[in-house]
C-alpha cells in the first residue's frame, strides 16, 4: 500500500559497468533533480548480489529505478481503472512539455514502446535537463472521467512518498499534449521512469535497460542524492 | 503499371560510406540470392547525384532497394484492397519461416515498425542467409478473402519482373505464421525490402536506412548481380 509509504513498487533495471558508476550517479541525480522522472528513489545492486533470480555479473552494477507503471498500480488499488495507451516522446520547450511528437500504442506492440524510443536514440533527456529544450520519454494513459477527482487525490498522496511523474492531467474529452482521448475519458501524460537511464546512453555510457522488470519493497530504495560516489 | 514491367515502384534508401561499397554489394547480393528480400533490383547513386531533392553527400553512396509496399501498390492497381497490419520479426528455422516472434502494428505507431526492429538490433538476417536459422524482417498484411485468387495471380505476374517477397499467403480466416486475421480476410506475410540493408548493419557497416522513401521508375533499376565492384 503505497499510500502509507510501504508496499511493493515496480522497477526498471539498468546494468552498467562499475567504472561508469560515479559518472552515472551524477547524471541520474541531474535528471532526477530536474524532475524528468517518476521518483528519485533508486536501489543499487553490487556485483554478485542477486535480485529476482538474476545475479549482477562481475564488473557490473545494477541500478533499479521506479517505473511509471507504479502510478497505475496506485490508482488500481484505489479502484480506478487506468489504461496504458501509448508510449511516446514529448518535446520540452523552455522547460515546459509542449506535445507528443511520436507515439507507439501498447496494444499494437510486442516490444516496450519506451525501450524502442530509447534504442532508436530519439530522446534528448539530458539536453532537456540542461537547456530546457529537448525530447523526453513519456506515457499516455487514460482514466474514466468520473474518476478524475479521486485520481488527482491519490496521485497527490503518492507525491508525499517521492512518487511523482505526472506531466499533465487533462480535462474530460480533451486532448493532452496533442493526443486525443476516448469519449468520457481523461488523458494523463506520465514521465517515463527510464528517462534517468536513457540519459546515460545519451552521454555514451553503455547501459542495458529493462523496463518493468520486477517488484521491490519501497523501503529498500533510497533517494539518489543520499548515495555517495565510489572511490 | 508493374504488370508490364514498367511504372514507378516504391523504394527504401540506404546511405553508406563509399569505402564500404564493395563489402556492402557482396552482402546485399548474398541476401538477395538467398531470397530474403522483395527484389534483387537496386539503384546506386554516387556522391553528388541528386534524387527527389536530396543529394548524396561527399564520400557517400546511396543504394535504393525495392520496398515491399510496392506489392500493395500492385494489388491496389488490380482493385484489391490490401491493409498493412503489422511489421515484425519472423523466425527462420532450417530455411523455412516458422512464426512471427515480435509485432508492431502500423496503426499504433508513428515510427516505421521495421525501422524499429532494425534499430533495436533484433534481426539476424545474415545468419538466416548463411545458416538457414535466424530472424528476418517481415510485414503482415490482409486482403478480403474474395480477392485471394486474383491476388495470387497478380503476385505471380509481378514475379516475372523480379518482384517477389511473399513469404506465405494464408487461407481465409486462418492464422499465418502465428498471426490471426480479421474475419473474412486472408493474411499475407511479406519479406521486408530492408532485409538487405539491415544485413549491412549486422556486420558493422554503418548504414542509415530510410524505409518507404520515394518512387522510382523500375526501368532505372538494375539487378544487383549485374553491378561490378569498384576498384
XYZ file of C-alpha atoms in Angstrom:
462
model
C 0.000 0.000 0.000
C 1.956 2.914 -1.341
C -0.467 5.373 0.252
C 1.211 4.656 3.543
C 4.681 4.736 2.077
C 5.091 0.998 2.134
C 4.500 -1.950 -0.149
C 5.923 -3.090 -3.417
C 6.653 -0.822 -6.344
C 7.522 -1.715 -9.941
C 11.061 -1.010 -11.078
C 13.183 -0.694 -14.203
C 16.709 -2.079 -14.302
C 19.867 -0.650 -15.773
C 23.077 -2.633 -15.894
C 26.266 -0.604 -16.253
C 29.963 -1.180 -15.876
C 31.365 -0.496 -12.393
C 33.839 2.050 -13.724
C 30.967 4.185 -15.041
C 29.189 4.208 -11.685
C 30.246 7.661 -10.489
C 29.529 9.323 -13.816
C 26.172 7.565 -13.988
C 25.246 8.622 -10.468
C 25.872 12.272 -11.300
C 23.719 12.106 -14.431
C 20.864 10.306 -12.719
C 20.908 12.915 -9.943
C 20.794 15.674 -12.512
C 17.795 14.182 -14.309
C 16.029 13.448 -11.011
C 16.515 16.934 -9.619
C 15.270 18.490 -12.854
C 12.119 16.445 -12.308
C 12.143 14.477 -15.549
C 11.421 11.199 -13.867
C 8.964 9.362 -11.662
C 10.969 9.320 -8.464
C 14.453 9.962 -7.100
C 14.245 6.596 -5.348
C 16.745 4.003 -6.545
C 18.417 0.856 -5.377
C 21.905 -0.165 -6.345
C 22.942 -3.809 -6.623
C 26.646 -4.559 -6.498
C 28.357 -7.353 -8.427
C 27.394 -10.758 -7.140
C 24.208 -9.509 -5.491
C 21.088 -11.294 -6.581
C 17.678 -9.951 -7.398
C 14.671 -11.989 -8.513
C 16.783 -14.848 -9.703
C 19.298 -12.707 -11.550
C 22.813 -12.067 -10.348
C 24.813 -8.942 -11.156
C 27.828 -10.105 -13.218
C 31.405 -9.313 -12.262
C 32.454 -5.758 -13.033
C 28.871 -4.556 -13.279
C 26.459 -2.549 -11.161
C 22.695 -2.678 -11.494
C 20.555 0.340 -10.736
C 16.832 -0.114 -10.135
C 14.576 2.913 -10.634
C 10.872 3.363 -10.120
C 8.776 2.557 -13.185
C 5.893 4.858 -14.061
C 3.563 1.878 -14.112
C 3.732 2.115 -10.311
C 1.297 5.025 -10.679
C -1.116 2.672 -12.441
C -0.832 0.271 -9.538
C -1.586 3.072 -7.067
C -4.729 4.041 -8.963
C -5.823 0.432 -9.405
C -5.514 -0.074 -5.647
C -7.810 2.907 -5.215
C -10.339 1.279 -7.532
C -9.612 3.484 -10.549
C -9.220 1.660 -13.863
C -6.330 3.226 -15.777
C -5.404 2.108 -19.287
C -1.940 2.449 -20.776
C -2.483 3.770 -24.294
C 0.808 4.928 -25.803
C 4.476 5.291 -25.080
C 5.955 8.320 -26.752
C 8.373 11.202 -26.958
C 7.378 14.575 -25.518
C 9.016 17.714 -26.793
C 10.057 20.028 -23.951
C 10.358 23.700 -24.841
C 11.632 26.226 -22.298
C 11.153 23.677 -19.510
C 7.505 23.131 -20.438
C 6.089 19.964 -22.034
C 4.795 21.017 -25.444
C 3.436 17.958 -27.275
C 3.906 14.301 -28.091
C 5.996 14.082 -31.261
C 5.954 10.283 -31.626
C 3.692 7.559 -30.284
C 3.584 3.773 -30.237
C 0.487 2.081 -28.857
C 0.896 -0.506 -26.133
C -1.850 -2.649 -27.635
C -0.151 -2.809 -31.012
C 3.395 -3.650 -29.992
C 5.102 -6.683 -28.505
C 8.091 -4.516 -27.529
C 8.002 -1.870 -24.815
C 7.458 1.464 -26.633
C 9.801 3.416 -24.379
C 12.574 0.860 -24.850
C 12.098 1.395 -28.586
C 12.453 5.173 -28.441
C 15.427 4.768 -26.196
C 17.087 2.280 -28.566
C 16.353 4.416 -31.631
C 18.301 7.235 -29.979
C 15.423 9.666 -30.410
C 15.480 11.075 -26.898
C 17.471 14.063 -25.674
C 16.696 13.925 -21.972
C 19.968 15.471 -20.893
C 19.529 18.377 -23.277
C 16.071 18.947 -21.800
C 17.611 18.922 -18.321
C 20.493 21.243 -19.186
C 18.939 23.689 -21.637
C 15.232 23.303 -21.001
C 14.716 22.145 -24.583
C 14.725 18.510 -25.655
C 12.756 15.321 -26.026
C 11.870 13.089 -23.079
C 10.201 9.692 -22.766
C 6.596 9.735 -21.585
C 3.497 7.576 -21.490
C -0.065 8.384 -22.275
C -2.737 6.840 -20.075
C -6.492 7.181 -19.784
C -8.925 7.030 -16.861
C -12.727 7.291 -16.909
C -13.749 10.933 -16.424
C -15.746 10.083 -13.280
C -12.523 9.037 -11.589
C -10.684 12.293 -12.242
C -11.075 13.912 -8.819
C -10.247 10.705 -6.945
C -7.238 10.069 -9.187
C -5.837 13.532 -8.520
C -6.175 12.921 -4.767
C -4.381 9.588 -4.963
C -1.570 10.964 -7.094
C -1.196 13.841 -4.609
C -0.807 11.336 -1.761
C 1.851 9.432 -3.692
C 3.887 12.615 -4.068
C 4.490 12.597 -0.308
C 6.403 9.365 -0.779
C 8.567 10.708 -3.602
C 6.436 9.204 -6.359
C 5.706 11.857 -8.954
C 5.998 11.782 -12.683
C 2.685 13.223 -13.823
C 3.379 15.631 -16.645
C -0.177 16.711 -17.316
C -3.702 15.616 -16.375
C -6.230 16.642 -18.979
C -9.894 17.573 -18.826
C -12.647 15.138 -19.836
C -12.777 14.533 -23.601
C -9.913 16.956 -24.200
C -6.589 16.150 -25.868
C -3.490 16.147 -23.661
C -0.236 17.366 -25.232
C -1.835 16.873 -28.624
C -3.133 13.351 -28.047
C -6.920 12.844 -28.180
C -8.711 10.694 -25.603
C -11.580 8.245 -25.917
C -15.068 9.537 -25.157
C -15.738 10.083 -21.433
C -12.104 9.649 -20.548
C -9.370 11.872 -19.175
C -5.825 11.656 -20.526
C -2.800 11.572 -18.243
C 0.721 12.132 -19.540
C 3.316 10.498 -17.274
C 7.096 10.754 -17.492
C 8.962 7.546 -18.221
C 10.887 6.147 -15.269
C 13.587 5.261 -17.789
C 14.435 8.900 -18.575
C 17.197 8.719 -15.961
C 18.611 5.605 -17.582
C 18.260 6.740 -21.183
C 20.246 9.849 -20.259
C 23.168 7.513 -19.547
C 23.242 6.151 -23.071
C 22.919 9.700 -24.402
C 26.338 10.536 -22.947
C 27.832 7.313 -24.257
C 27.752 5.205 -21.092
C 26.924 1.677 -22.270
C 23.754 0.689 -20.453
C 21.384 -2.214 -20.780
C 17.882 -1.061 -19.857
C 14.971 -3.332 -18.997
C 11.633 -1.631 -18.391
C 9.021 -3.043 -15.975
C 11.447 -5.659 -14.772
C 10.403 -6.506 -11.242
C 8.882 -5.623 -7.884
C 10.672 -4.092 -4.941
C 9.723 -3.006 -1.434
C 9.791 0.782 -1.500
C 11.538 0.720 1.898
C 14.564 -0.885 0.281
C 15.006 2.095 -2.024
C 16.896 5.285 -1.192
C 16.952 8.811 -2.549
C 19.625 9.071 -5.247
C 21.019 12.143 -3.500
C 21.826 10.121 -0.401
C 24.145 7.787 -2.287
C 27.831 8.617 -2.209
C 30.329 8.311 -5.026
C 32.608 5.303 -5.009
C 36.309 5.838 -4.546
C 1.876 -0.437 -64.412
C 4.169 -3.035 -62.955
C 2.261 -5.819 -64.679
C 4.009 -4.823 -67.888
C 7.351 -4.355 -66.215
C 7.167 -0.589 -66.257
C 5.984 2.198 -63.999
C 7.027 3.540 -60.644
C 7.940 1.394 -57.684
C 8.448 2.387 -54.045
C 11.981 2.253 -52.715
C 13.957 2.257 -49.467
C 17.207 4.150 -49.177
C 20.456 3.224 -47.525
C 23.304 5.681 -47.235
C 26.750 4.181 -46.689
C 30.329 5.320 -46.860
C 31.994 4.880 -50.264
C 34.754 2.737 -48.783
C 32.172 0.191 -47.620
C 30.625 -0.083 -51.075
C 32.267 -3.335 -52.203
C 31.634 -5.083 -48.918
C 28.041 -3.886 -48.931
C 27.481 -5.051 -52.503
C 28.638 -8.554 -51.621
C 26.313 -8.744 -48.616
C 23.308 -7.403 -50.487
C 23.923 -9.967 -53.260
C 24.101 -12.718 -50.685
C 20.796 -11.734 -49.081
C 19.129 -11.258 -52.465
C 20.222 -14.608 -53.828
C 19.058 -16.362 -50.664
C 15.669 -14.822 -51.394
C 15.193 -12.905 -48.158
C 14.063 -9.754 -49.876
C 11.489 -8.317 -52.245
C 13.653 -7.934 -55.300
C 17.270 -8.038 -56.471
C 16.639 -4.722 -58.233
C 18.620 -1.792 -56.890
C 19.854 1.573 -57.973
C 23.083 3.128 -56.822
C 23.519 6.872 -56.503
C 27.066 8.207 -56.422
C 28.201 11.220 -54.392
C 26.783 14.434 -55.773
C 23.927 12.708 -57.578
C 20.518 14.028 -56.671
C 17.328 12.152 -56.042
C 13.978 13.678 -55.093
C 15.537 16.832 -53.781
C 18.267 15.074 -51.796
C 21.880 14.979 -52.824
C 24.307 12.226 -51.892
C 26.978 13.833 -49.671
C 30.693 13.604 -50.434
C 32.240 10.245 -49.588
C 28.875 8.505 -49.544
C 26.918 6.166 -51.780
C 23.188 5.698 -51.658
C 21.579 2.397 -52.510
C 17.870 2.263 -53.324
C 16.095 -1.079 -52.941
C 12.546 -2.091 -53.660
C 10.180 -1.635 -50.736
C 7.647 -4.359 -50.011
C 4.871 -1.783 -50.115
C 5.278 -1.971 -53.891
C 3.316 -5.228 -53.651
C 0.463 -3.289 -52.037
C 0.534 -0.850 -54.933
C 0.371 -3.717 -57.429
C -2.677 -5.194 -55.718
C -4.353 -1.787 -55.358
C -3.910 -1.226 -59.082
C -5.688 -4.522 -59.649
C -8.566 -3.316 -57.483
C -7.678 -5.393 -54.422
C -7.757 -3.544 -51.092
C -4.765 -4.644 -49.020
C -4.241 -3.424 -45.455
C -0.851 -3.235 -43.776
C -1.385 -4.621 -40.275
C 1.960 -5.275 -38.576
C 5.658 -5.064 -39.103
C 7.508 -7.831 -37.337
C 10.313 -10.312 -36.991
C 9.940 -13.780 -38.463
C 11.978 -16.642 -37.098
C 13.526 -18.743 -39.853
C 14.358 -22.333 -38.955
C 16.147 -24.619 -41.403
C 15.414 -22.150 -44.218
C 11.672 -22.192 -43.500
C 9.704 -19.299 -41.996
C 8.426 -20.548 -38.649
C 6.484 -17.757 -36.929
C 6.330 -14.071 -36.093
C 8.183 -13.551 -32.806
C 7.534 -9.798 -32.459
C 4.946 -7.458 -33.929
C 4.264 -3.727 -34.003
C 1.025 -2.527 -35.570
C 1.186 0.109 -38.257
C -1.948 1.805 -36.930
C -0.466 2.212 -33.461
C 2.956 3.586 -34.291
C 4.262 6.849 -35.692
C 7.587 5.173 -36.478
C 8.056 2.564 -39.176
C 7.930 -0.825 -37.389
C 10.680 -2.386 -39.499
C 12.987 0.577 -38.873
C 12.386 -0.056 -35.168
C 13.332 -3.738 -35.300
C 16.331 -2.863 -37.369
C 17.450 -0.165 -34.914
C 16.874 -2.400 -31.896
C 19.319 -4.862 -33.438
C 16.852 -7.732 -33.147
C 17.323 -9.096 -36.642
C 19.824 -11.718 -37.741
C 19.244 -11.685 -41.484
C 22.764 -12.695 -42.374
C 22.638 -15.637 -40.002
C 19.402 -16.739 -41.674
C 21.137 -16.454 -45.050
C 24.278 -18.304 -44.033
C 22.996 -20.975 -41.663
C 19.307 -21.147 -42.522
C 18.414 -20.132 -38.958
C 17.789 -16.542 -37.909
C 15.332 -13.693 -37.654
C 14.279 -11.619 -40.654
C 12.125 -8.521 -41.067
C 8.655 -9.098 -42.445
C 5.267 -7.454 -42.730
C 1.834 -8.814 -42.142
C -0.920 -7.682 -44.495
C -4.553 -8.593 -45.018
C -6.795 -8.823 -48.060
C -10.521 -9.668 -48.244
C -10.932 -13.426 -48.764
C -12.859 -12.879 -52.020
C -9.739 -11.342 -53.528
C -7.473 -14.265 -52.757
C -7.396 -15.918 -56.193
C -6.970 -12.605 -58.018
C -4.235 -11.519 -55.628
C -2.280 -14.725 -56.196
C -2.489 -14.158 -59.967
C -1.250 -10.582 -59.679
C 1.620 -11.523 -57.384
C 2.582 -14.288 -59.836
C 2.735 -11.736 -62.659
C 4.933 -9.436 -60.591
C 7.426 -12.267 -60.068
C 8.242 -12.132 -63.789
C 9.596 -8.652 -63.241
C 11.775 -9.654 -60.286
C 9.282 -8.506 -57.663
C 8.804 -11.255 -55.108
C 8.888 -11.148 -51.355
C 5.786 -13.124 -50.411
C 6.689 -15.409 -47.537
C 3.308 -17.035 -47.080
C -0.282 -16.493 -48.222
C -2.796 -17.916 -45.767
C -6.237 -19.387 -46.120
C -9.400 -17.403 -45.292
C -9.809 -16.856 -41.533
C -6.660 -18.820 -40.783
C -3.602 -17.524 -38.909
C -0.425 -17.020 -40.929
C 2.890 -17.722 -39.172
C 1.057 -17.478 -35.871
C -0.749 -14.205 -36.538
C -4.563 -14.310 -36.632
C -6.528 -12.457 -39.316
C -9.749 -10.476 -39.166
C -12.930 -12.294 -40.123
C -13.316 -12.913 -43.878
C -9.743 -11.906 -44.572
C -6.617 -13.675 -45.766
C -3.240 -12.914 -44.222
C -0.127 -12.359 -46.318
C 3.354 -12.363 -44.806
C 5.780 -10.351 -46.935
C 9.541 -10.023 -46.503
C 10.832 -6.556 -45.692
C 12.696 -4.847 -48.518
C 15.076 -3.586 -45.862
C 16.422 -7.057 -45.017
C 19.255 -6.434 -47.484
C 20.082 -3.144 -45.779
C 19.709 -4.347 -42.208
C 22.198 -7.091 -43.004
C 24.762 -4.338 -43.561
C 24.434 -3.004 -40.042
C 24.579 -6.563 -38.731
C 28.164 -6.851 -39.987
C 29.057 -3.442 -38.596
C 28.847 -1.352 -41.770
C 27.405 1.994 -40.644
C 24.235 2.498 -42.641
C 21.415 4.988 -42.463
C 18.196 3.317 -43.565
C 15.032 5.112 -44.599
C 12.036 2.921 -45.386
C 9.359 3.928 -47.939
C 11.426 6.875 -49.018
C 10.450 7.584 -52.615
C 9.284 6.495 -56.049
C 11.463 5.260 -58.850
C 10.899 4.068 -62.412
C 11.555 0.335 -62.353
C 13.465 0.680 -65.646
C 16.099 2.733 -63.863
C 16.858 -0.150 -61.531
C 19.261 -2.994 -62.234
C 19.797 -6.463 -60.865
C 22.327 -6.348 -58.028
C 24.255 -9.162 -59.694
C 24.925 -7.006 -62.742
C 26.733 -4.353 -60.745
C 30.501 -4.607 -60.614
C 32.759 -3.942 -57.648
C 34.535 -0.586 -57.577
C 38.289 -0.564 -57.833
